[in-house]
PDB file of N, CA and C in Angstrom:
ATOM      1  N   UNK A 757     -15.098  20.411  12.042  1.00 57.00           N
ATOM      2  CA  UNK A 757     -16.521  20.328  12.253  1.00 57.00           C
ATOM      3  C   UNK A 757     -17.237  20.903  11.038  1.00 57.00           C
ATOM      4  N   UNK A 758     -18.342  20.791  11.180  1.00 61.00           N
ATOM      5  CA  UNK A 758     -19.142  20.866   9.612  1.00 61.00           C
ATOM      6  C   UNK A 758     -20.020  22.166   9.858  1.00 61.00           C
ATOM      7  N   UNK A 759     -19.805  22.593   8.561  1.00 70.00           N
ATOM      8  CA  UNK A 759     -20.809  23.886   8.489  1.00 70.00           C
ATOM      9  C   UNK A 759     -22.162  23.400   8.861  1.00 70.00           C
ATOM     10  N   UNK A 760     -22.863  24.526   9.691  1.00 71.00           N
ATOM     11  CA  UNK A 760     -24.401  23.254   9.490  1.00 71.00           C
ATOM     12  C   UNK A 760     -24.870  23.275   8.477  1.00 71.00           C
ATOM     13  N   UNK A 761     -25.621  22.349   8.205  1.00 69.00           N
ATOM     14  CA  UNK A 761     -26.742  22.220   6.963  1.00 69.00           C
ATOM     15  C   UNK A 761     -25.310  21.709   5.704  1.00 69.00           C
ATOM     16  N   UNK A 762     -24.391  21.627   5.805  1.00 70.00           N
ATOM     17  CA  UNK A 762     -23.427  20.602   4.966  1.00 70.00           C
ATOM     18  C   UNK A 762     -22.952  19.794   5.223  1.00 70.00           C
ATOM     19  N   UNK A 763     -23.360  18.411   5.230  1.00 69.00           N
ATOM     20  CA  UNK A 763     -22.582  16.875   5.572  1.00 69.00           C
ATOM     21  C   UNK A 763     -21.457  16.749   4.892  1.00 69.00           C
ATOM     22  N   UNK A 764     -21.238  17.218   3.956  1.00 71.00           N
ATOM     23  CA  UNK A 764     -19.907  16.719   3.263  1.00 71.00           C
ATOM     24  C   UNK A 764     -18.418  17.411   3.844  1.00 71.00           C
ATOM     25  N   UNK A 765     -18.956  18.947   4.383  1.00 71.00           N
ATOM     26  CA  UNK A 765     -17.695  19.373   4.770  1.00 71.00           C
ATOM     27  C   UNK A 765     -16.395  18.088   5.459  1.00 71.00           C
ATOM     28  N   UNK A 766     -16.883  17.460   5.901  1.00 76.00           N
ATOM     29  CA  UNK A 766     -16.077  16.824   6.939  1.00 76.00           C
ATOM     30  C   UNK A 766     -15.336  15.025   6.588  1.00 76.00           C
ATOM     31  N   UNK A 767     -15.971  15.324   5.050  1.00 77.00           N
ATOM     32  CA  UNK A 767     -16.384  13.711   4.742  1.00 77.00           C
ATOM     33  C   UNK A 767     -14.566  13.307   4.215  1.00 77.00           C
ATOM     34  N   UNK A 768     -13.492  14.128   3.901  1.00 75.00           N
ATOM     35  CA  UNK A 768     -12.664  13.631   3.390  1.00 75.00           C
ATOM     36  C   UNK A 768     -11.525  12.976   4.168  1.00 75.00           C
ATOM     37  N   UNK A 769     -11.350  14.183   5.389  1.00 77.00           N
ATOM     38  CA  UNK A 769     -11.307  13.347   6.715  1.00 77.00           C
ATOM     39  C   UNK A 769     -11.487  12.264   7.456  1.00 77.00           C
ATOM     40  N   UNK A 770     -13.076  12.169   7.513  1.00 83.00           N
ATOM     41  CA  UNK A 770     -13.939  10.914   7.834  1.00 83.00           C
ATOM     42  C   UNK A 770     -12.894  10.031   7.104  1.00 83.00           C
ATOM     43  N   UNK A 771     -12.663   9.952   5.922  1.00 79.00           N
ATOM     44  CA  UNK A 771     -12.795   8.949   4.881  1.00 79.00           C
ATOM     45  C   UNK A 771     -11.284   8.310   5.093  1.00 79.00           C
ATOM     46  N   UNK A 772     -10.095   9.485   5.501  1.00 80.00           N
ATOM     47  CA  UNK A 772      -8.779   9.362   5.663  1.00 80.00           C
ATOM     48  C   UNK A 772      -8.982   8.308   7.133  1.00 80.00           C
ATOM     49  N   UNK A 773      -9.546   8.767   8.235  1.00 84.00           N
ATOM     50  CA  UNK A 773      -9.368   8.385   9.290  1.00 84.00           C
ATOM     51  C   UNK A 773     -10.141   6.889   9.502  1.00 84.00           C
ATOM     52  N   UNK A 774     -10.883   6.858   8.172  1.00 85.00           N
ATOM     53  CA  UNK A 774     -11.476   4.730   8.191  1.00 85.00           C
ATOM     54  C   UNK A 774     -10.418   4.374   7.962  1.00 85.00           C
ATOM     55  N   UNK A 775     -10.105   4.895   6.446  1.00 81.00           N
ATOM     56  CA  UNK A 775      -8.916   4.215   6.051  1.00 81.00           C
ATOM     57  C   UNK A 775      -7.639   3.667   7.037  1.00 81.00           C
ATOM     58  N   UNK A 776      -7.047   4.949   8.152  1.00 82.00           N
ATOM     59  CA  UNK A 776      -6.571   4.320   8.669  1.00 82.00           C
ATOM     60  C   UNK A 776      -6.504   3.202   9.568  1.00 82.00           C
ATOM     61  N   UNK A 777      -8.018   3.294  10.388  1.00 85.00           N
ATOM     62  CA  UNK A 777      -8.178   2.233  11.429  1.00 85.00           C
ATOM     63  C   UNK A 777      -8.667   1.133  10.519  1.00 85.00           C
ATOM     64  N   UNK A 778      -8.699   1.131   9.245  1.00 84.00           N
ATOM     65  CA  UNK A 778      -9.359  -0.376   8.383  1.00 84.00           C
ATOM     66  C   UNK A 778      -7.900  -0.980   8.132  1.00 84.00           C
ATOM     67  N   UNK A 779      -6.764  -0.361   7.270  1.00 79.00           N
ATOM     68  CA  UNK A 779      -5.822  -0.949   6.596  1.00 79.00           C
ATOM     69  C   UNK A 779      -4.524  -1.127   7.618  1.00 79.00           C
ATOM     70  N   UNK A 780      -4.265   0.171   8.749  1.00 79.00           N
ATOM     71  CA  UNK A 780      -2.937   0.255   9.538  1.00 79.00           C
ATOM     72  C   UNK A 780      -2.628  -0.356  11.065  1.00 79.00           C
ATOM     73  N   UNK A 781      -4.020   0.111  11.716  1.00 84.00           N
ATOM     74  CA  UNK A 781      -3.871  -0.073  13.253  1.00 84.00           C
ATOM     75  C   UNK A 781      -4.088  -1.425  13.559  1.00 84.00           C
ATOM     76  N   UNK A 782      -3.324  -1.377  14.495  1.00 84.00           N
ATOM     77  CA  UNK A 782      -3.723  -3.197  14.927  1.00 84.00           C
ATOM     78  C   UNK A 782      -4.540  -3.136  15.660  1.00 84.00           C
ATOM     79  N   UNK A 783      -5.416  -4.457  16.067  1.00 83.00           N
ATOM     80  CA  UNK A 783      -6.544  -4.648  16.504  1.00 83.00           C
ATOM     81  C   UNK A 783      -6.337  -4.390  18.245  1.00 83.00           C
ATOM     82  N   UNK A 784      -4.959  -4.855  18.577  1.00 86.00           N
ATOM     83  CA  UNK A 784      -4.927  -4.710  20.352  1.00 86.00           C
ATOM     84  C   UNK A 784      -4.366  -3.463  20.573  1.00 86.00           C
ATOM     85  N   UNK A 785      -4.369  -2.682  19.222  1.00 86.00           N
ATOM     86  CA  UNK A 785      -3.701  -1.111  19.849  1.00 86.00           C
ATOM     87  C   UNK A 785      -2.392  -0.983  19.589  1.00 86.00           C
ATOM     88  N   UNK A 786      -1.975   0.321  20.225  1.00 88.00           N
ATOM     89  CA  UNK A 786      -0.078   0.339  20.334  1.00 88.00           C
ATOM     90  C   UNK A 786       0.228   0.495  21.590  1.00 88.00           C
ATOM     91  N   UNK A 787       1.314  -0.184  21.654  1.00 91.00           N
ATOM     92  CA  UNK A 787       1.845   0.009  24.065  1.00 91.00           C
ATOM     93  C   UNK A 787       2.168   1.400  23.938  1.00 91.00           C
ATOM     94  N   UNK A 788       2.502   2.047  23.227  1.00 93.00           N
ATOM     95  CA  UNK A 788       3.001   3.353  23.215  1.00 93.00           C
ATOM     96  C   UNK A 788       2.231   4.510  22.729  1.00 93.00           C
ATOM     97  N   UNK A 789       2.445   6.167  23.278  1.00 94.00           N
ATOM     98  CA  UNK A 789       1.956   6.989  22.320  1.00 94.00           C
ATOM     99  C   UNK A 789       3.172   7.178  21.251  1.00 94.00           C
ATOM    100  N   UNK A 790       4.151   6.897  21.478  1.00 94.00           N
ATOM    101  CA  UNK A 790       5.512   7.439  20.497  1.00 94.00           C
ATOM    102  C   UNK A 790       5.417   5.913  19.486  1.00 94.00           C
ATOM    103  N   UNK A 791       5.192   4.756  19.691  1.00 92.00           N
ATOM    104  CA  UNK A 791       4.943   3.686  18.708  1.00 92.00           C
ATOM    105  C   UNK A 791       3.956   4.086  17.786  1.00 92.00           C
ATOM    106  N   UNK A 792       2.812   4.601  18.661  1.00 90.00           N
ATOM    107  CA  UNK A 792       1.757   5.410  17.725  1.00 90.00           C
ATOM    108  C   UNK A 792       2.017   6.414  16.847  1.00 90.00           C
ATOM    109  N   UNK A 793       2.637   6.992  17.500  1.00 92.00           N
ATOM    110  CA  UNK A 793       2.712   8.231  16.159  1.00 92.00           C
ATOM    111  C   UNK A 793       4.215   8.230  15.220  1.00 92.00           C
ATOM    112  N   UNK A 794       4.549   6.922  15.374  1.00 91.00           N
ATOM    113  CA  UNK A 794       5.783   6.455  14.746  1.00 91.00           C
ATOM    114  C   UNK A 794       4.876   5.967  13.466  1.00 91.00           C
ATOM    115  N   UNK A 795       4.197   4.891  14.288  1.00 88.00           N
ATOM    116  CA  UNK A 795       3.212   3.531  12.982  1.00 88.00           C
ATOM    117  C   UNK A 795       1.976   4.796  12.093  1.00 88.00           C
ATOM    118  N   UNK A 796       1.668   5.620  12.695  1.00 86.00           N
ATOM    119  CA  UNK A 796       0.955   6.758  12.037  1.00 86.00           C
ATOM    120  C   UNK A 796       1.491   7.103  10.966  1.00 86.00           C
ATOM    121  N   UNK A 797       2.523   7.996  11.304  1.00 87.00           N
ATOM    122  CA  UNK A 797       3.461   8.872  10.258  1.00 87.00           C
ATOM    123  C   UNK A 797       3.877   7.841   9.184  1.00 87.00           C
ATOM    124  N   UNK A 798       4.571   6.805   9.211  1.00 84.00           N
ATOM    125  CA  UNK A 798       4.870   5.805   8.623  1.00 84.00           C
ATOM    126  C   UNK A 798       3.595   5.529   7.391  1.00 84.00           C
ATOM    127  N   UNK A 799       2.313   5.248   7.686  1.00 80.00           N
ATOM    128  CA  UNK A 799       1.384   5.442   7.345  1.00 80.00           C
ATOM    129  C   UNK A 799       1.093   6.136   6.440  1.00 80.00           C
ATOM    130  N   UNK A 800       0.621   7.501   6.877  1.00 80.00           N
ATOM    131  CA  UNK A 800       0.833   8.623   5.949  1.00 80.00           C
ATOM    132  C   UNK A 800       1.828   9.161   5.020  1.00 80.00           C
ATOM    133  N   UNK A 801       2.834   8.963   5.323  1.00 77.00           N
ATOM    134  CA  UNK A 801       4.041   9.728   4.517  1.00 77.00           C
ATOM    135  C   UNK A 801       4.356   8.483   3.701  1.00 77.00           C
ATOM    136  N   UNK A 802       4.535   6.855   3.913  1.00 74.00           N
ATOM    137  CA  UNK A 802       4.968   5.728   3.277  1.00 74.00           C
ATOM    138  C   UNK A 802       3.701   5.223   2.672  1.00 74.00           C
ATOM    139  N   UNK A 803       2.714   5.245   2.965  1.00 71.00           N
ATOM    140  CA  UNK A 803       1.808   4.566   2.181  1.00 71.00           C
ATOM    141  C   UNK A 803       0.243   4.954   1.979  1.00 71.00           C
ATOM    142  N   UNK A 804      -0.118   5.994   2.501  1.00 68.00           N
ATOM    143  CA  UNK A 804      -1.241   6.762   2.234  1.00 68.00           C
ATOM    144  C   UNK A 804      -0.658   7.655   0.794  1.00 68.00           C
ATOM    145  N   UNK A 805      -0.287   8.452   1.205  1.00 64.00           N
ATOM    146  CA  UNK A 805       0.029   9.694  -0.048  1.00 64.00           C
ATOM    147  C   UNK A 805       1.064   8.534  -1.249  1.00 64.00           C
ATOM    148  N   UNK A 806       1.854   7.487  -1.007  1.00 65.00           N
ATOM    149  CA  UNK A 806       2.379   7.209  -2.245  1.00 65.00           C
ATOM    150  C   UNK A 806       1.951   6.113  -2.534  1.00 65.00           C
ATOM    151  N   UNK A 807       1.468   4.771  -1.991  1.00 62.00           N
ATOM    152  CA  UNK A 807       1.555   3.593  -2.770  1.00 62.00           C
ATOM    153  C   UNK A 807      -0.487   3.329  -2.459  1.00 62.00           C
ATOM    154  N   UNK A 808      -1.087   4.058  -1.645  1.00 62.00           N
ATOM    155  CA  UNK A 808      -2.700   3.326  -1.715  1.00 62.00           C
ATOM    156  C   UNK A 808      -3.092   4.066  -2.978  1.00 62.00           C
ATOM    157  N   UNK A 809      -3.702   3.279  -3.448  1.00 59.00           N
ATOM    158  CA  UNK A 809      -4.431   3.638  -4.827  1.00 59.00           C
ATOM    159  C   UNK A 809      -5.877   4.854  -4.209  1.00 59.00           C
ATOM    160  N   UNK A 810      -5.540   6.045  -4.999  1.00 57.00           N
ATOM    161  CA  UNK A 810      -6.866   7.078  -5.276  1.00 57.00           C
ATOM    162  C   UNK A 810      -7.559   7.060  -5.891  1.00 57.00           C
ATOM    163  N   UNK A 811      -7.601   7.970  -6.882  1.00 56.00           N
ATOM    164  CA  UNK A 811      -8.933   8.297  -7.400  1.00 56.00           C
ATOM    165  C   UNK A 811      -8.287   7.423  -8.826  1.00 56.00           C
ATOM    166  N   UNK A 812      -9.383   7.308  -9.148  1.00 58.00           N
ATOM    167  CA  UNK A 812      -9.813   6.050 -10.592  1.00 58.00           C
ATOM    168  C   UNK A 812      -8.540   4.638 -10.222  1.00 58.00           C
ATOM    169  N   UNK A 813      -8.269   4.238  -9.010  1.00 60.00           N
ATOM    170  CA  UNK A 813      -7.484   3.402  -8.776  1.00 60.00           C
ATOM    171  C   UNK A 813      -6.728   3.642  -8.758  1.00 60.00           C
ATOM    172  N   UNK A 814      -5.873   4.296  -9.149  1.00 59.00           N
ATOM    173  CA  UNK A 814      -4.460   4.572  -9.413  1.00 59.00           C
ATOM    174  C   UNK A 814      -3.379   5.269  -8.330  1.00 59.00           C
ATOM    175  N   UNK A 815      -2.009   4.609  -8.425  1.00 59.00           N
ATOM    176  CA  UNK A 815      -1.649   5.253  -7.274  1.00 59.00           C
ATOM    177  C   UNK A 815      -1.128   6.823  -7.774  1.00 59.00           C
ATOM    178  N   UNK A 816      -0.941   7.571  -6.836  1.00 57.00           N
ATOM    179  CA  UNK A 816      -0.507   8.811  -6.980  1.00 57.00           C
ATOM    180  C   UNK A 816       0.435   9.198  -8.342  1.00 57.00           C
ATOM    181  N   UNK A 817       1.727   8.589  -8.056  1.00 58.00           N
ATOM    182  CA  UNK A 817       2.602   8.591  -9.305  1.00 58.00           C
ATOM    183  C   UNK A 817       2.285   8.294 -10.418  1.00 58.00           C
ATOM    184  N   UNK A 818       1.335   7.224 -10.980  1.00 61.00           N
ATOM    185  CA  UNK A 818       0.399   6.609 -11.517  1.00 61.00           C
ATOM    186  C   UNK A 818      -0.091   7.828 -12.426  1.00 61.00           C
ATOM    187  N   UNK A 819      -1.282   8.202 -11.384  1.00 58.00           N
ATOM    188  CA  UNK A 819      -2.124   9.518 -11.744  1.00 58.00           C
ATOM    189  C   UNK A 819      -1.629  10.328 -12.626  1.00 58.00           C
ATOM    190  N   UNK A 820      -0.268  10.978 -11.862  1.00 59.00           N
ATOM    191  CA  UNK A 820       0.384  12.162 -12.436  1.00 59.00           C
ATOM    192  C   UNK A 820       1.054  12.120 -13.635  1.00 59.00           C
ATOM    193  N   UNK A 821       0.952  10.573 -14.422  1.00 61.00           N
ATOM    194  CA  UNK A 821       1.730  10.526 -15.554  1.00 61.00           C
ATOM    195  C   UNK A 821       3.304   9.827 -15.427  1.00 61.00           C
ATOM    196  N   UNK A 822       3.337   9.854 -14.332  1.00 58.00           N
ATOM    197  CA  UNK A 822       4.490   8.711 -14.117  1.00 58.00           C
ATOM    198  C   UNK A 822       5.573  10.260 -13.423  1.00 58.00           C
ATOM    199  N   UNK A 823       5.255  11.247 -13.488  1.00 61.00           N
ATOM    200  CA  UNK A 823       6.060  12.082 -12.820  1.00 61.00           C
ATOM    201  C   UNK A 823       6.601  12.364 -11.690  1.00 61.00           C
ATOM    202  N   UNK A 824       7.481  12.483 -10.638  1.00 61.00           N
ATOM    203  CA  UNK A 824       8.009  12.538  -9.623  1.00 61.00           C
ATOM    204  C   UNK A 824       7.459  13.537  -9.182  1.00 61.00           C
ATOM    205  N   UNK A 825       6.539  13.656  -7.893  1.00 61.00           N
ATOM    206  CA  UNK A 825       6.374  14.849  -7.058  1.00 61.00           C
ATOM    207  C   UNK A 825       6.939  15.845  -6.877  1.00 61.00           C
ATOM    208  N   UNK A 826       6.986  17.186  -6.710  1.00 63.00           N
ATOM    209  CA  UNK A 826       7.137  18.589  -7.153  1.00 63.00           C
ATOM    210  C   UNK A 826       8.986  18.579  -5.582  1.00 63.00           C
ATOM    211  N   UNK A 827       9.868  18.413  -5.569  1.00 58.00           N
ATOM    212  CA  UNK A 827      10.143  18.709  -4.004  1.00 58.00           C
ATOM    213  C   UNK A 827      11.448  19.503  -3.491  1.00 58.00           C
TER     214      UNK A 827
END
């Protein structure tokens, strides 16, 4: 929730959670909560954080110079 009197606190969130219902979820839903948070995670860990393009377009690996994440 947002500090009052700051709209942005909340905006990066906002921005994660279009993304997902624009690019991942299907339109009639999932029969499941465990399909759901299967097709979620999948999501996030496979194609949010490594292959959607961020900031100045580029995907993550991209960004960093072509370097492999820290792990």
């Amino acid at each position: 929730m947002s500090r009052r009197g700051n709209c942005w606190d909340n905006s990066p969130m906002e921005r994660f959670f279009r993304s997902l219902k624009n690019e991942w979820m299907p339109v009639v839903g999932y029969v499941s909560f465990s399909e759901a948070a299967h097709a979620i995670t999948d999501y996030i860990v496979g194609y949010y954080s490594a292959l959607r393009p961020h900031e100045y377009a580029l995907r993550p690996h991209e960004y960093n110079g072509g370097l492999p994440p820290n792990e």
